[in-house]
């Protein structure tokens, strides 16, 4: 299996999940700064994903899986004993899918592309920051009432995704100072050996 990734991008989420599950993946880096995007081996990434974005998981039979929330569930289901996702068809799985969709649509796509492109303008970025703050308040309330993870006691694929996205905050001036439970959660997740291993493999600075 091969994971197409870009260091610290949303592809860190399936990368963490693969390490947590003990699934070996080859890594192929994609340069997102060049257009067209190229892979580490120099091929045009649009041949892999016509949408041009990571993550893509290439299975050993050549099947290409796109969309982070689908990829992390696929990986978790390969190793059900990992507990990274409750069994399909259960209410617990539906709640997990709700979290994945929330992170994808209410957070991921608010941080990116809006806060990574100053050329979109201060007004657009202020709208995105306000919306993110509202949604993080919801996460904060949820974590303060329960935890230690989104689904309760068990670390799941939703935590890999939330950690990946909210960790961008320090690069794009999203203020987390009024979210103490969320900050404690990020520290907790950042201490997990699998998270640190995935981050190191991408050449990222690992939290102290
Ligand atoms: N809907 C996709 C979005 C993935 C995405 O936004 N990837 C970003 C990195 S976090 C990317 O590769 N952007 C480059 C581009 O769109 O050209 C998913 O959820 O997997």
Coordinates of C-alpha atoms and ligand atoms in Angstrom, one line a residue:
X1 CA 0.0 0.0 0.0
X2 CA 1.2 3.5 -0.8
X3 CA 0.1 6.8 0.8
X4 CA 0.5 9.9 -1.3
X5 CA 1.1 12.7 1.2
X6 CA 2.4 16.2 1.7
X7 CA 4.2 17.0 5.0
X8 CA 1.8 18.2 7.7
X9 CA -1.2 18.3 5.3
X10 CA -4.5 16.5 5.9
X11 CA -2.8 13.3 4.7
X12 CA -1.1 13.2 8.2
X13 CA -4.4 11.9 9.4
X14 CA -4.4 8.6 7.4
X15 CA -0.7 8.3 8.1
X16 CA -1.3 8.4 11.8
X17 CA -4.1 5.9 11.5
X18 CA -1.9 3.5 9.5
X19 CA 0.8 3.7 12.2
X20 CA -1.7 3.3 15.0
X21 CA -3.2 0.2 13.3
X22 CA 0.2 -1.3 12.5
X23 CA -0.4 -1.2 8.8
X24 CA 2.8 -0.7 6.8
X25 CA 2.5 1.9 4.1
X26 CA 5.0 3.2 1.6
X27 CA 5.1 7.0 1.5
X28 CA 5.2 9.0 -1.6
X29 CA 5.6 12.8 -1.1
X30 CA 3.6 15.2 -3.3
X31 CA 4.8 18.7 -3.9
X32 CA 1.7 20.9 -3.7
X33 CA 3.6 24.1 -4.3
X34 CA 4.4 23.3 -7.9
X35 CA 1.7 23.3 -10.6
X36 CA 1.0 20.7 -11.9
X37 CA 1.7 18.9 -8.6
X38 CA 4.4 16.3 -8.9
X39 CA 5.2 13.2 -6.8
X40 CA 8.5 12.3 -5.3
X41 CA 9.2 10.1 -8.2
X42 CA 8.6 13.0 -10.6
X43 CA 5.3 12.0 -12.1
X44 CA 2.3 14.3 -12.6
X45 CA 0.1 13.8 -9.6
X46 CA -3.1 14.6 -11.6
X47 CA -2.7 11.1 -13.1
X48 CA -3.1 9.7 -9.6
X49 CA -5.9 12.1 -8.4
X50 CA -7.5 14.3 -11.1
X51 CA -8.6 16.6 -8.3
X52 CA -4.9 17.2 -7.5
X53 CA -5.1 16.7 -3.7
X54 CA -3.7 14.4 -1.1
X55 CA -4.3 12.0 0.6
X56 CA -4.5 9.2 -1.9
X57 CA -4.1 5.6 -0.8
X58 CA -3.0 3.2 -3.5
X59 CA -3.8 -0.4 -2.7
X60 CA -1.5 -3.3 -3.8
X61 CA -3.9 -4.1 -6.7
X62 CA -3.7 -0.6 -8.0
X63 CA -7.0 0.7 -6.6
X64 CA -6.8 4.4 -5.8
X65 CA -8.8 5.6 -2.7
X66 CA -9.3 9.3 -2.2
X67 CA -11.0 11.4 0.5
X68 CA -9.4 11.4 3.9
X69 CA -12.5 10.4 5.9
X70 CA -13.1 7.3 3.6
X71 CA -9.4 6.3 3.7
X72 CA -9.2 6.4 7.5
X73 CA -12.3 4.2 7.8
X74 CA -10.9 1.8 5.2
X75 CA -7.6 1.5 7.2
X76 CA -9.4 1.1 10.5
X77 CA -11.7 -1.7 9.1
X78 CA -8.6 -3.6 8.0
X79 CA -7.7 -3.9 11.7
X80 CA -10.9 -3.9 13.6
X81 CA -9.1 -5.1 16.8
X82 CA -7.3 -1.7 16.8
X83 CA -10.6 -0.1 18.0
X84 CA -9.8 2.9 15.7
X85 CA -13.4 2.7 14.4
X86 CA -16.4 0.9 15.9
X87 CA -18.0 -1.8 13.6
X88 CA -19.9 -0.5 10.6
X89 CA -23.6 -0.5 11.0
X90 CA -23.5 0.4 14.7
X91 CA -24.7 3.7 16.2
X92 CA -21.2 4.3 17.5
X93 CA -19.9 4.2 13.9
X94 CA -22.6 6.7 12.8
X95 CA -21.4 9.1 15.5
X96 CA -17.9 8.6 14.4
X97 CA -18.9 9.4 10.8
X98 CA -20.7 12.5 12.0
X99 CA -17.4 13.7 13.7
X100 CA -15.5 12.9 10.5
X101 CA -17.9 14.9 8.4
X102 CA -17.9 17.8 10.9
X103 CA -14.1 18.0 10.9
X104 CA -14.0 17.8 7.1
X105 CA -16.7 20.4 6.3
X106 CA -16.8 22.7 9.4
X107 CA -13.0 22.8 10.2
X108 CA -10.7 21.4 7.5
X109 CA -12.4 23.3 4.6
X110 CA -12.5 26.5 6.7
X111 CA -8.8 26.4 7.6
X112 CA -7.9 25.4 4.1
X113 CA -7.7 27.0 1.6
X114 CA -8.9 30.2 3.3
X115 CA -6.3 30.8 6.0
X116 CA -3.4 29.6 3.8
X117 CA -3.9 32.2 1.1
X118 CA -3.6 35.9 2.2
X119 CA -4.5 36.9 -1.4
X120 CA -8.1 35.8 -0.6
X121 CA -8.3 39.0 1.5
X122 CA -8.6 40.0 5.2
X123 CA -12.4 39.9 5.1
X124 CA -12.6 36.3 3.9
X125 CA -10.0 35.3 6.5
X126 CA -11.9 37.0 9.3
X127 CA -15.1 35.2 8.3
X128 CA -13.2 31.9 8.3
X129 CA -11.6 32.6 11.7
X130 CA -14.9 33.5 13.3
X131 CA -16.6 30.3 11.9
X132 CA -13.7 28.2 13.1
X133 CA -13.9 29.7 16.6
X134 CA -17.6 28.9 16.8
X135 CA -16.9 25.3 15.8
X136 CA -14.0 24.9 18.1
X137 CA -16.2 26.2 21.0
X138 CA -18.5 23.2 20.2
X139 CA -15.5 20.8 20.3
X140 CA -14.2 22.4 23.5
X141 CA -17.6 21.9 25.2
X142 CA -17.8 18.3 24.0
X143 CA -14.2 17.5 25.3
X144 CA -14.8 19.3 28.6
X145 CA -17.9 17.2 29.3
X146 CA -16.3 13.9 28.4
X147 CA -13.1 12.8 26.6
X148 CA -10.3 12.1 26.8
X149 CA -11.0 11.6 23.1
X150 CA -13.8 12.6 20.8
X151 CA -15.6 9.3 21.1
X152 CA -14.9 8.9 24.8
X153 CA -12.3 6.5 26.1
X154 CA -11.1 5.2 22.8
X155 CA -8.7 7.0 20.4
X156 CA -10.3 6.8 17.0
X157 CA -9.7 7.9 13.4
X158 CA -11.6 11.1 14.2
X159 CA -8.9 12.0 16.7
X160 CA -6.2 11.6 14.1
X161 CA -8.1 13.9 11.8
X162 CA -9.0 16.6 14.4
X163 CA -5.4 16.6 15.7
X164 CA -4.1 17.1 12.2
X165 CA -6.4 19.9 11.3
X166 CA -6.4 21.9 14.5
X167 CA -2.6 21.6 14.7
X168 CA -2.5 24.0 11.8
X169 CA -3.8 26.8 14.2
X170 CA -0.3 27.9 15.1
X171 CA 0.7 28.5 11.5
X172 CA -2.4 30.5 10.6
X173 CA -3.1 32.5 13.7
X174 CA -6.1 30.6 15.1
X175 CA -6.2 31.5 18.7
X176 CA -6.8 28.5 21.0
X177 CA -6.2 30.4 24.3
X178 CA -9.9 30.2 25.3
X179 CA -10.1 26.4 24.6
X180 CA -8.2 24.7 27.5
X181 CA -9.7 21.3 27.0
X182 CA -8.9 21.3 23.3
X183 CA -5.3 22.4 24.1
X184 CA -4.9 19.6 26.6
X185 CA -6.4 17.2 24.0
X186 CA -3.9 18.3 21.4
X187 CA -1.1 17.7 23.9
X188 CA -2.5 14.3 24.8
X189 CA -2.8 13.2 21.2
X190 CA 0.6 14.7 20.3
X191 CA 2.2 12.4 23.0
X192 CA 1.0 9.2 21.4
X193 CA 3.9 7.2 20.0
X194 CA 2.1 6.6 16.7
X195 CA 1.4 10.2 16.2
X196 CA 5.0 11.1 16.9
X197 CA 6.3 8.4 14.5
X198 CA 4.1 9.6 11.7
X199 CA 5.1 13.2 12.2
X200 CA 8.8 12.3 12.3
X201 CA 8.5 10.3 9.1
X202 CA 7.1 13.4 7.4
X203 CA 10.0 15.5 8.7
X204 CA 7.7 17.5 11.1
X205 CA 8.7 19.0 14.4
X206 CA 7.4 16.6 17.1
X207 CA 5.8 18.3 20.1
X208 CA 8.0 18.3 23.3
Ligands
LIG1 N1 -11.8 16.5 0.1 C1 -10.4 16.1 0.2 C2 -9.6 17.4 0.5 C3 -8.1 17.1 0.6 C4 -7.3 18.4 0.7 O1 -7.9 19.5 0.9 N2 -6.0 18.3 0.5 C5 -5.1 19.4 0.5 C6 -4.0 19.3 1.6 S1 -4.7 19.4 3.2 C7 -4.4 19.5 -0.9 O2 -3.8 18.5 -1.3 N3 -4.5 20.6 -1.6 C8 -3.8 20.8 -2.8 C9 -4.7 21.2 -3.9 O3 -5.9 21.2 -3.7 O4 -4.2 21.5 -5.0 C10 -10.2 15.2 1.4 O5 -11.0 15.3 2.4 O6 -9.4 14.3 1.4

